[in-house]
mmCIF file of C-alpha atoms and ligand atoms in Angstrom:
data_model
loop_
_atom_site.group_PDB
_atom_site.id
_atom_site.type_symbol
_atom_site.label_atom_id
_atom_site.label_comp_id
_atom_site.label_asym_id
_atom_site.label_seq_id
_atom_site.Cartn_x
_atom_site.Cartn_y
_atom_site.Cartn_z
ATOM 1 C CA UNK A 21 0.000 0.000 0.000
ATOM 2 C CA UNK A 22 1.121 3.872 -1.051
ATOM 3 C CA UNK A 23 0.672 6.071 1.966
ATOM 4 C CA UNK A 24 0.146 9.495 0.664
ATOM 5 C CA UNK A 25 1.511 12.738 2.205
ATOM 6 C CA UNK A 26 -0.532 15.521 3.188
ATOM 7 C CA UNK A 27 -3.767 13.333 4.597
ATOM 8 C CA UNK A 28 -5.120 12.272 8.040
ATOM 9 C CA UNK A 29 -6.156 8.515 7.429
ATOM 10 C CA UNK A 30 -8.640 6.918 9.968
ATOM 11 C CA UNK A 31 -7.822 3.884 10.944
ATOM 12 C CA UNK A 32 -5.407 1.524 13.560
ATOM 13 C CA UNK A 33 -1.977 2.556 13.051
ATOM 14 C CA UNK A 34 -0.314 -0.920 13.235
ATOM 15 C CA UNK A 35 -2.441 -2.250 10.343
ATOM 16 C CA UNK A 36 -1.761 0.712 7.986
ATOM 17 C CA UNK A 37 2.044 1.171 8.839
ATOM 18 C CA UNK A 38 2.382 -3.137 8.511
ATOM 19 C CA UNK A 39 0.787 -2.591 5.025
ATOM 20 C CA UNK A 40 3.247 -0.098 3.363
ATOM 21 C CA UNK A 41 5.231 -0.962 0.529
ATOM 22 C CA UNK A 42 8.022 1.503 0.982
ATOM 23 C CA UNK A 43 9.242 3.595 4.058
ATOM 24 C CA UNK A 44 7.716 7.022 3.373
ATOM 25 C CA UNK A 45 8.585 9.184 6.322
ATOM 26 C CA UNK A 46 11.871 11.248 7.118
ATOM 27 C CA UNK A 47 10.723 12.061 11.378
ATOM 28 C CA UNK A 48 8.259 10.042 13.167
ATOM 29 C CA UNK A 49 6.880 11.238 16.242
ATOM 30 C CA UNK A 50 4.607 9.202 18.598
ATOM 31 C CA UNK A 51 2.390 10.138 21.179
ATOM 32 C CA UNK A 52 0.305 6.564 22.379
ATOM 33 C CA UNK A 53 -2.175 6.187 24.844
ATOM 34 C CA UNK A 54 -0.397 5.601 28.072
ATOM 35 C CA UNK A 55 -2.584 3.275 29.567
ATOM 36 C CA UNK A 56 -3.536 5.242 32.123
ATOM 37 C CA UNK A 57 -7.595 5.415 32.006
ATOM 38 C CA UNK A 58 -7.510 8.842 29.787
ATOM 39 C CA UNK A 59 -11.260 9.306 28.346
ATOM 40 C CA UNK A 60 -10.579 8.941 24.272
ATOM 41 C CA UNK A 61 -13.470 8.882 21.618
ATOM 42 C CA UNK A 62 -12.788 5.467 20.361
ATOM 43 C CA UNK A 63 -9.804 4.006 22.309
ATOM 44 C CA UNK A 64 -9.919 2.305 25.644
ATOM 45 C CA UNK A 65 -6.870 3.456 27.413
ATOM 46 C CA UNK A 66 -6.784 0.427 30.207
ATOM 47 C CA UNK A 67 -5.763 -2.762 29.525
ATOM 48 C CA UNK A 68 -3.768 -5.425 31.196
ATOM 49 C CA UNK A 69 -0.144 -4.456 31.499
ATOM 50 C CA UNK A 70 0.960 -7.200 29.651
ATOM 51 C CA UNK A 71 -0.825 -6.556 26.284
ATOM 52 C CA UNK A 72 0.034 -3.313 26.534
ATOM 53 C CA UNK A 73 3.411 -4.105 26.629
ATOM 54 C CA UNK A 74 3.129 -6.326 23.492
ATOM 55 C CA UNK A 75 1.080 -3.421 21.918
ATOM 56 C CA UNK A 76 3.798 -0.761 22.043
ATOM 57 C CA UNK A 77 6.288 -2.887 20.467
ATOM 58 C CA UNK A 78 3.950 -4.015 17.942
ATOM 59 C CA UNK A 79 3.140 -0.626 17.068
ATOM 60 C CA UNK A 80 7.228 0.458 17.391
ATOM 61 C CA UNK A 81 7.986 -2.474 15.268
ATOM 62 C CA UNK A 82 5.112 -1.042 12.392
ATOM 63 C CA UNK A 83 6.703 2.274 12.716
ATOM 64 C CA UNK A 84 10.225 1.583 11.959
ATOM 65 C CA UNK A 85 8.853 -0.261 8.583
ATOM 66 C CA UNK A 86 7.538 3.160 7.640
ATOM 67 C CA UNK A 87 10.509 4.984 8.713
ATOM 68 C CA UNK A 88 13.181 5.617 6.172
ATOM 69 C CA UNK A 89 16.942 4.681 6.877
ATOM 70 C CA UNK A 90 18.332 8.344 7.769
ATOM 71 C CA UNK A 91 14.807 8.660 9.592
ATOM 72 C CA UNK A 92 14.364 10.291 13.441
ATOM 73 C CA UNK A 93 12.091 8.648 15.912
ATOM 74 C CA UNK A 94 10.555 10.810 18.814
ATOM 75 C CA UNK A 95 7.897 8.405 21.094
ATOM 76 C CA UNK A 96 6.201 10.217 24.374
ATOM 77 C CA UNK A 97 5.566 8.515 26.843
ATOM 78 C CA UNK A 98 4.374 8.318 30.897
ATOM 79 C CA UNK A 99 6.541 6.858 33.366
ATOM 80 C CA UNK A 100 4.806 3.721 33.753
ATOM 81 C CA UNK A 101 5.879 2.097 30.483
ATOM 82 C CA UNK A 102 9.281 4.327 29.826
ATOM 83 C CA UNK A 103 11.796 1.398 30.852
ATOM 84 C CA UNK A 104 9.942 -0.871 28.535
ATOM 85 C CA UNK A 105 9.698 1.754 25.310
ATOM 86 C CA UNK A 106 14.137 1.840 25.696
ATOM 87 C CA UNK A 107 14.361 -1.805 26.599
ATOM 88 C CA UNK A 108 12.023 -2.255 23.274
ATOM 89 C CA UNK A 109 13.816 0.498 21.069
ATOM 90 C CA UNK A 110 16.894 -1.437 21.995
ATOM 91 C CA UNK A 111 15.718 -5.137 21.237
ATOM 92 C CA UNK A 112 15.023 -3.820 17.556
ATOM 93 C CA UNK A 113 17.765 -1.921 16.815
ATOM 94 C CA UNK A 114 17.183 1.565 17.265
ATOM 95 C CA UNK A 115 19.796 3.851 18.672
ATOM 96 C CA UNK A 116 19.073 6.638 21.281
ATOM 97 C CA UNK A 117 20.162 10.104 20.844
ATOM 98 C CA UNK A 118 18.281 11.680 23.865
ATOM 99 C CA UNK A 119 16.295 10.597 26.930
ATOM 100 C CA UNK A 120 13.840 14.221 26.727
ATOM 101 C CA UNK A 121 11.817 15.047 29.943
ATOM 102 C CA UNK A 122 9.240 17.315 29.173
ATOM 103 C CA UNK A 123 9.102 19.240 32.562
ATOM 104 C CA UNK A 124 5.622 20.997 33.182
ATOM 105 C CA UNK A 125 3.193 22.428 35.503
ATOM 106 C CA UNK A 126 0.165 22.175 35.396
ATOM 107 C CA UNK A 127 -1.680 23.265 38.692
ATOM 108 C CA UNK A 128 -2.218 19.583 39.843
ATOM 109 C CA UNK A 129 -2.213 19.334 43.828
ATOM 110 C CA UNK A 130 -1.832 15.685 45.084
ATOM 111 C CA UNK A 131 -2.424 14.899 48.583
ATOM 112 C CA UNK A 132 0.375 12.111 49.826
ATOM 113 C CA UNK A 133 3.088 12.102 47.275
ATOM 114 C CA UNK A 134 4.970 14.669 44.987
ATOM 115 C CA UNK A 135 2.859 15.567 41.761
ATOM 116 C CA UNK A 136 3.406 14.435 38.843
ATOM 117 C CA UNK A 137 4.759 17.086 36.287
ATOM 118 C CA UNK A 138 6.983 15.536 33.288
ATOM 119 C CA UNK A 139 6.666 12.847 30.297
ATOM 120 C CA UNK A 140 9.401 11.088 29.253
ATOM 121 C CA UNK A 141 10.548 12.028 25.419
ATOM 122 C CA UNK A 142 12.630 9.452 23.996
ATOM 123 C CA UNK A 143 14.668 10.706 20.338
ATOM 124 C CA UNK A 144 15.828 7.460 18.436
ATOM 125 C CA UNK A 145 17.851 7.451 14.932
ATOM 126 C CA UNK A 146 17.645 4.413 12.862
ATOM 127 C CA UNK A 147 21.207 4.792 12.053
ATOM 128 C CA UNK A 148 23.831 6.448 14.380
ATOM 129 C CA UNK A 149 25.707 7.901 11.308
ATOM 130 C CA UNK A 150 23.123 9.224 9.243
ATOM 131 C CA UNK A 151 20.196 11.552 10.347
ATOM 132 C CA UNK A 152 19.319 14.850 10.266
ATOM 133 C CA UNK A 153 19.740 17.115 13.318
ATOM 134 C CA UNK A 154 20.018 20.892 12.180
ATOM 135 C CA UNK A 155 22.009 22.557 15.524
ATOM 136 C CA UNK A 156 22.069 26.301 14.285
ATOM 137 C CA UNK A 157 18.076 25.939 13.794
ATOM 138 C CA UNK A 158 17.624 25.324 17.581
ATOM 139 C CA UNK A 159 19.772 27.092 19.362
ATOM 140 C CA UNK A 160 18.444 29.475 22.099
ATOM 141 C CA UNK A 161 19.888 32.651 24.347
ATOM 142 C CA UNK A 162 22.429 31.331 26.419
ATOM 143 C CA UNK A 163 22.913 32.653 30.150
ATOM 144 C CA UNK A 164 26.106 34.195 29.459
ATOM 145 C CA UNK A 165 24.024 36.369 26.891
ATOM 146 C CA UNK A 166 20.844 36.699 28.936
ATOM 147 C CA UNK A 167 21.949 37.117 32.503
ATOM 148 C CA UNK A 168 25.522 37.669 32.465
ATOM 149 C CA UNK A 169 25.828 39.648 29.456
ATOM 150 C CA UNK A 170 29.411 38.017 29.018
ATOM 151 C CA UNK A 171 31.201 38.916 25.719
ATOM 152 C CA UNK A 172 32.185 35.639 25.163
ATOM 153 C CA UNK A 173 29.190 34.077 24.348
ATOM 154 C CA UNK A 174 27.705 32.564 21.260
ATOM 155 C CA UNK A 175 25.902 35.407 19.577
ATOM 156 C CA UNK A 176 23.682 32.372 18.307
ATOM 157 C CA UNK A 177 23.032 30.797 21.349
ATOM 158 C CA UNK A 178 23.600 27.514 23.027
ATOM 159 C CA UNK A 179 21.787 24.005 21.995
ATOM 160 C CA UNK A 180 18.700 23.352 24.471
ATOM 161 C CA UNK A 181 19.529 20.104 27.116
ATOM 162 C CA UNK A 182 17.673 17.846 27.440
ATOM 163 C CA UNK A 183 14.718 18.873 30.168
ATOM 164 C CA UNK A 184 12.815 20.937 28.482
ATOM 165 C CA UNK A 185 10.769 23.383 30.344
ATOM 166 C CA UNK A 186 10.046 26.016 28.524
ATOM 167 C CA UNK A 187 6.647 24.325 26.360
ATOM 168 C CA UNK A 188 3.527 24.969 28.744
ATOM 169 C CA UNK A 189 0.867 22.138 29.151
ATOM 170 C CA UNK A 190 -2.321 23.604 27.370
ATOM 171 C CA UNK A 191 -4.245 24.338 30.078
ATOM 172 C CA UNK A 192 -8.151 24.307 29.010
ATOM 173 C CA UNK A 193 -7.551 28.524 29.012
ATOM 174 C CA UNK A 194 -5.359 28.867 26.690
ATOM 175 C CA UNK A 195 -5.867 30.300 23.302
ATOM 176 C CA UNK A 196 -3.832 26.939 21.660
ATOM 177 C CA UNK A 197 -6.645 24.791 23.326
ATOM 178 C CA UNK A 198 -9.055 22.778 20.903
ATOM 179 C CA UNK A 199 -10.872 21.840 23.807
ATOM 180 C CA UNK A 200 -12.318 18.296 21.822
ATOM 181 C CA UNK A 201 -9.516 16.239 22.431
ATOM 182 C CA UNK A 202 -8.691 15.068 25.787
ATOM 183 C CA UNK A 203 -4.487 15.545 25.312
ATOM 184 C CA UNK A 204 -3.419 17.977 22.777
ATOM 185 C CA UNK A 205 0.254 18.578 22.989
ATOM 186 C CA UNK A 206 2.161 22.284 22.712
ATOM 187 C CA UNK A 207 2.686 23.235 19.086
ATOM 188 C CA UNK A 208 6.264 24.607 20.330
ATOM 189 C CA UNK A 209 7.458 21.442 21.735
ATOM 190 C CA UNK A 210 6.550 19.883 18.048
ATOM 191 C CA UNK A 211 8.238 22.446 16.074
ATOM 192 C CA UNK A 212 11.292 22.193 18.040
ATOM 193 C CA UNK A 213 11.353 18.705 17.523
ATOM 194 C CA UNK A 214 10.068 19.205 13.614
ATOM 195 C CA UNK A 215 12.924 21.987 12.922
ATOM 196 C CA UNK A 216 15.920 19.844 14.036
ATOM 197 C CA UNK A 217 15.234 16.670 12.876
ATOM 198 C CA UNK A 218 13.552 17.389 9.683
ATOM 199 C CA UNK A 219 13.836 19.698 7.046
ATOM 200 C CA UNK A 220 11.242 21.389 4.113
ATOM 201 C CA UNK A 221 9.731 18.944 1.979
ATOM 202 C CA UNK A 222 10.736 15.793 4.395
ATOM 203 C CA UNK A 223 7.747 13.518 5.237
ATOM 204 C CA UNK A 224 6.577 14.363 8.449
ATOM 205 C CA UNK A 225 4.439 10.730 10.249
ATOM 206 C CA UNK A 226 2.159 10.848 13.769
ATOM 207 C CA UNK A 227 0.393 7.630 14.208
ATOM 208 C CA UNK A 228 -1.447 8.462 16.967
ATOM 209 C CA UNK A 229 -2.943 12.233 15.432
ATOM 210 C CA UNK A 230 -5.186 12.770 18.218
ATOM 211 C CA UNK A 231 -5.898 16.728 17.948
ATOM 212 C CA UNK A 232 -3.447 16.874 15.024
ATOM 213 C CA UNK A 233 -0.370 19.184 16.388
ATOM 214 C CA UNK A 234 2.380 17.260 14.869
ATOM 215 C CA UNK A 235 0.516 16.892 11.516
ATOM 216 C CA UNK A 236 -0.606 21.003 11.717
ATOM 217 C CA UNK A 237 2.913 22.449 12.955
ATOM 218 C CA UNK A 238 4.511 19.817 9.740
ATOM 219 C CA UNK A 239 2.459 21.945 7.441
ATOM 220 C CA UNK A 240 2.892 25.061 8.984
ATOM 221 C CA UNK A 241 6.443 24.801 8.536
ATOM 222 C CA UNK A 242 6.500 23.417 4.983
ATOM 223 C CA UNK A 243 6.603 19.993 5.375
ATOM 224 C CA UNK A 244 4.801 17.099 3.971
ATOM 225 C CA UNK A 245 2.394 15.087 6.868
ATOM 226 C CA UNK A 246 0.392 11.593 7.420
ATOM 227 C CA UNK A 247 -1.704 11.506 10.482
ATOM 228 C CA UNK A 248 -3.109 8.038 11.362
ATOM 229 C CA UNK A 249 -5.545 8.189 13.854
ATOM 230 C CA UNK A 250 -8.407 5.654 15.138
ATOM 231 C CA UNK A 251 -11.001 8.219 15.603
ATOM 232 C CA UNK A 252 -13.171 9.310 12.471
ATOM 233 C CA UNK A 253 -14.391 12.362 14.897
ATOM 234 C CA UNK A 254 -10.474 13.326 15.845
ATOM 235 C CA UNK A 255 -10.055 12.509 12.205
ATOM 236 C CA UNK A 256 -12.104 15.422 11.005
ATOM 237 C CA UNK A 257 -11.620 17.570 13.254
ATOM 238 C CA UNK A 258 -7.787 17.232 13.095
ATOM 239 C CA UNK A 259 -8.464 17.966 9.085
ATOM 240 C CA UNK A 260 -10.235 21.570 10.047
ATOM 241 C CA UNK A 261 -7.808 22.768 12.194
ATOM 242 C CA UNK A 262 -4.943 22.039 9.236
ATOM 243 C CA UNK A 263 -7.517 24.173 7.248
ATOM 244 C CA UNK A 264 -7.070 26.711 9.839
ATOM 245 C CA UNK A 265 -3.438 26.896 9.681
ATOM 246 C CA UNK A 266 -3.190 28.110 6.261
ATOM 247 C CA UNK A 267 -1.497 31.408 5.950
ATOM 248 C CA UNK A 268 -4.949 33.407 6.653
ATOM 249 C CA UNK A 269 -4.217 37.510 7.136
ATOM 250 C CA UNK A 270 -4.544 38.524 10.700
ATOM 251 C CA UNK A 271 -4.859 41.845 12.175
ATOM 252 C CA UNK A 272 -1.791 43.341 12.246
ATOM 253 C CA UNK A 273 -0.087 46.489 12.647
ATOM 254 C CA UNK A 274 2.924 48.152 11.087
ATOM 255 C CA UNK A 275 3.881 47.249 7.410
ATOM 256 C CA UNK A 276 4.148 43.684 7.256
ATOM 257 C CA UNK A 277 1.779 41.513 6.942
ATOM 258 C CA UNK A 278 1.134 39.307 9.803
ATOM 259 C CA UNK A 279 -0.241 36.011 9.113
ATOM 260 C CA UNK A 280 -1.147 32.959 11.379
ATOM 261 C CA UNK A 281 1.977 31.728 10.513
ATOM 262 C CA UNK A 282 4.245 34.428 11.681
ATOM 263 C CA UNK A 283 2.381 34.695 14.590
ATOM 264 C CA UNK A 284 2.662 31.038 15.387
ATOM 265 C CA UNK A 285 6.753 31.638 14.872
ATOM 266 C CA UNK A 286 6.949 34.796 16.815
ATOM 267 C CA UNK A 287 5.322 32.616 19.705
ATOM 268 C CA UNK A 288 7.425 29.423 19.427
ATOM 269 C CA UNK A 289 10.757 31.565 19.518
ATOM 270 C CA UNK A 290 9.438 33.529 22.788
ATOM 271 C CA UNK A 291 9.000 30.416 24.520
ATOM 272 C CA UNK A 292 12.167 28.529 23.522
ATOM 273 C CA UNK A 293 14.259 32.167 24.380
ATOM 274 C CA UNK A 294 12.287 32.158 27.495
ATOM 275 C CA UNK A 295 12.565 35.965 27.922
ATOM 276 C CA UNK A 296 9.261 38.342 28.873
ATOM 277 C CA UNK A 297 8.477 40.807 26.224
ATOM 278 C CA UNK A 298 9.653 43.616 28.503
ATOM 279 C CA UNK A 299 13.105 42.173 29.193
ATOM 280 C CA UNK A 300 13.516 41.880 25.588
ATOM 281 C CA UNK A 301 12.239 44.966 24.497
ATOM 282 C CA UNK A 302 14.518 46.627 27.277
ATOM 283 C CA UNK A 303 17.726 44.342 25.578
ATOM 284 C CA UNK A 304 18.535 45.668 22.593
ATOM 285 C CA UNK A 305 21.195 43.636 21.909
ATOM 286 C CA UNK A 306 19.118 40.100 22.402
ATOM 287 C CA UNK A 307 15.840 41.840 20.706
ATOM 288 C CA UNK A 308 18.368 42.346 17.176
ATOM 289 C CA UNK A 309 18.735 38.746 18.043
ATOM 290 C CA UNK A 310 15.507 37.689 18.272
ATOM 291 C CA UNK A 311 14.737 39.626 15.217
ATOM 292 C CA UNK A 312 17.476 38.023 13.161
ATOM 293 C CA UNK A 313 16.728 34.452 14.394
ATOM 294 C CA UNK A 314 13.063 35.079 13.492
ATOM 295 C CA UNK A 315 13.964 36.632 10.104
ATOM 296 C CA UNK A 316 15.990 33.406 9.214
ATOM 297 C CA UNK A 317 12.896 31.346 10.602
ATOM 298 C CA UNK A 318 10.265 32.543 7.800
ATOM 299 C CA UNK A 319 12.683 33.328 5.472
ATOM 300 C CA UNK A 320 12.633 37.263 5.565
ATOM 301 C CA UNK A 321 15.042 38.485 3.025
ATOM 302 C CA UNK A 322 14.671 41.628 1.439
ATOM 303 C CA UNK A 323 12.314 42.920 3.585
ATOM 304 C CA UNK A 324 13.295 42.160 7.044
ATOM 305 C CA UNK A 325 10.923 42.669 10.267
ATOM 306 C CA UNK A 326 12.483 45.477 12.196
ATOM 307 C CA UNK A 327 13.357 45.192 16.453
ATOM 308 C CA UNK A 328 10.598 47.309 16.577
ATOM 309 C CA UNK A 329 7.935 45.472 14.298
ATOM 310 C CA UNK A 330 8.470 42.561 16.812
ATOM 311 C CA UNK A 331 8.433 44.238 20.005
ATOM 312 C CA UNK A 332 5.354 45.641 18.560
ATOM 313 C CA UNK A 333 3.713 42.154 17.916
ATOM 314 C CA UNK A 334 5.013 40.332 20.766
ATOM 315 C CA UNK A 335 3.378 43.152 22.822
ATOM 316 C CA UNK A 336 -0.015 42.750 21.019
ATOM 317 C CA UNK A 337 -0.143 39.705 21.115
ATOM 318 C CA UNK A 338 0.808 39.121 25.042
ATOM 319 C CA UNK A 339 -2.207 41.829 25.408
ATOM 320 C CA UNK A 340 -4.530 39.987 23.999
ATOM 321 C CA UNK A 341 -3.237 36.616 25.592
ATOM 322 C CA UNK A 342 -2.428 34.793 22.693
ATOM 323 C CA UNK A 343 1.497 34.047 23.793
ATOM 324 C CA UNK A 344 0.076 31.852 26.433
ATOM 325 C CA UNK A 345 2.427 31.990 30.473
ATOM 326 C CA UNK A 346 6.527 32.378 29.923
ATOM 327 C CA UNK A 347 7.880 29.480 32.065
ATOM 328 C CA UNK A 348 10.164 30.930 34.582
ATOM 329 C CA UNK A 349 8.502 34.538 34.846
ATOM 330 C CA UNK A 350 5.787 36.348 36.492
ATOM 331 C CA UNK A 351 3.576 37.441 33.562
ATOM 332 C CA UNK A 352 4.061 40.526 31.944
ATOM 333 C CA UNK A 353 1.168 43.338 32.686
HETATM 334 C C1 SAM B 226 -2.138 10.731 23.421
HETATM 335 S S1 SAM B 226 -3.202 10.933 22.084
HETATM 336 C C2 SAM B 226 -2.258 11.821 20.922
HETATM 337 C C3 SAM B 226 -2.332 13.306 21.139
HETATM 338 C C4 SAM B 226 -1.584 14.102 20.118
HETATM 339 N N1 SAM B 226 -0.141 14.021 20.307
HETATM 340 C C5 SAM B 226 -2.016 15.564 20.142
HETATM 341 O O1 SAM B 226 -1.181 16.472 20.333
HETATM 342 O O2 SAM B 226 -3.201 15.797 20.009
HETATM 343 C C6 SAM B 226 -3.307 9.319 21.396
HETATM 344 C C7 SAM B 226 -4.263 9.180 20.235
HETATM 345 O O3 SAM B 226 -4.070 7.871 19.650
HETATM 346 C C8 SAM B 226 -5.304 7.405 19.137
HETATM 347 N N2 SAM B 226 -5.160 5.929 18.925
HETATM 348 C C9 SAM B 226 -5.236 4.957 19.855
HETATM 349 N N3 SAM B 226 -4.967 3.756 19.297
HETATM 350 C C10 SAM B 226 -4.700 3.979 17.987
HETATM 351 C C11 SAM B 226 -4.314 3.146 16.912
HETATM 352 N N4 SAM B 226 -4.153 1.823 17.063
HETATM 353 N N5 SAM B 226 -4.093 3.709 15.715
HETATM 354 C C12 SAM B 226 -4.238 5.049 15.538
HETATM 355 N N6 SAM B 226 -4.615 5.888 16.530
HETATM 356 C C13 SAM B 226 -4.825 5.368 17.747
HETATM 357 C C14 SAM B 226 -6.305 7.861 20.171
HETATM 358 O O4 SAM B 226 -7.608 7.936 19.651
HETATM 359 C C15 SAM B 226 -5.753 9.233 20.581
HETATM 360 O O5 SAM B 226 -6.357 10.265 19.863
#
């Protein structure tokens, strides 16, 4: 079977991905049920341990099939089956780059223990000598630029480690939220993952689509995407919201044209920089930065966005909540 790019299929993941004829997808990232009792349309997220178990390396097993050679592998996943995703990922081959936690918070108060506030991100290669990890794409402020303002440093930044904090858990608030899908993931954790290990045109695969972020932020930033997902419901709805995503107008201000797009960019960078509009419009050093890093982002030319078209935007759009809480800082007024 030909699995086409650009489409959200409907149907079980293992039976589709089993069924290809040739591996079709450059980054793979996976986001299962974690068998802990989560409330999905069609999916019953509780079985016995054991079959779960067997499940995830069934499904791991139908994923590498699809996965080209030089391909990247990214699988989330809750601490209750994280030992057995590696000791899986090793048994077949697959070598691991990075052992991700995605730290977040969330609000959750427990009673007798310490909450729970990470999943586990695990980043595989196929092969250990051939993959595609683009470092410059990535890199964010360093401390030496933000706090120490030491010469020395990196105008371009450092490479992120490996906890990431800085992608917020949407909270049912936030403007991100879809609100019809019971675990919809950050678009800024996704395009982090999508800019480094992928590049335009590369086949972008999520075989559990769910609310469709990885499959949205692919063809937001110019890649191809296949969504499998076992919901019809998600299904369509996952469809609209790539509809959405096109590069629609939005109200802007200034001379350039902002776009859904460039807003979505402008946001990702904030969070990854982790720096309050009002620091950065206070730094002009790191705001030129900023700029220049989000100029190379869309592609901006020969007709740059100024410092002060962004500290214009970033301010709107904190106003009107759309930038969603900056880990690490009070809010900005
Ligand atoms: C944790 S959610 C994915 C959330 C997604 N990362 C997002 O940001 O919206 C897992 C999804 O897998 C779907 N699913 C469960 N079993 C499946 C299967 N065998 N094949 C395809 N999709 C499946 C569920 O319906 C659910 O939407």
């Amino acid at each position: 079977m030909e699995l086409k790019p650009n489409q959200i299929v409907c149907g079980d993941c293992i039976e589709i991905l089993n069924g290809v004829d040739e591996p079709v997808a450059d980054l793979i990232f996976a986001d299962p049920p974690f068998n802990i009792g989560y409330k999905y349309d069609k999916y019953h997220d509780k079985v016995e341990k054991k079959n779960y178990i067997d499940w995830t390396k069934d499904w791991m097993l139908a994923c590498c099939k699809a996965l080209k050679p030089s391909g990247s592998f990214y699988i989330a996943i809750g601490d209750d089956y994280a030992a057995n995703v590696k000791v899986i990922a090793d048994e077949i081959g697959l070598t691991m780059r990075n052992w991700i936690i995605w730290h977040y918070t969330f609000g959750q108060q427990t009673k007798a223990k310490f909450a729970r506030a990470h999943t586990h991100i695990f980043y595989f290669v196929k092969d250990k000598e051939n993959y595609t990890f683009n470092v410059d794409a990535i890199r964010v402020f360093s401390d030496r630029q933000k706090r120490y303002k030491d010469k020395r440093a990196n105008p371009e930044g450092k490479l992120p480690d490996d906890v990431w904090d800085e992608h917020p858990r949407l909270c049912g608030t936030f403007d991100e939220r879809e609100g019809w899908h019971p675990c919809q993931m950050p678009e800024s954790l996704l395009a982090r993952i999508i800019r480094v290990s992928s590049n335009c045109g590369d086949c972008i695969l999520d075989p559990f689509n769910g609310s469709g972020t990885t499959t949205v932020v692919a063809h937001k930033m110019k890649r191809n995407y296949i969504g499998i997902e076992i919901s019809k419901q998600y299904v369509k709805e996952a469809q609209k919201r790539i509809q959405q995503s096109e590069e629609f107008p939005v109200e802007g201000e200034g001379e350039i044209n902002w776009t859904e797009r460039l807003d979505a960019e402008l946001k990702w960078l904030y969070h990854e920089n982790k720096m309050s509009t009002e620091k950065l419009s206070d730094n002009k050093y790191l705001l030129g930065l900023f700029t220049l890093k989000f100029n190379n982002r869309i592609g901006f030319v020969n007709n740059p966005c100024r410092p002060e078209d962004i500290k214009a935007r970033l301010t709107k759009l904190r106003k009107s909540a759309k930038l969603g809480p900056l880990r690490g800082h009070v809010e900005d007024k």
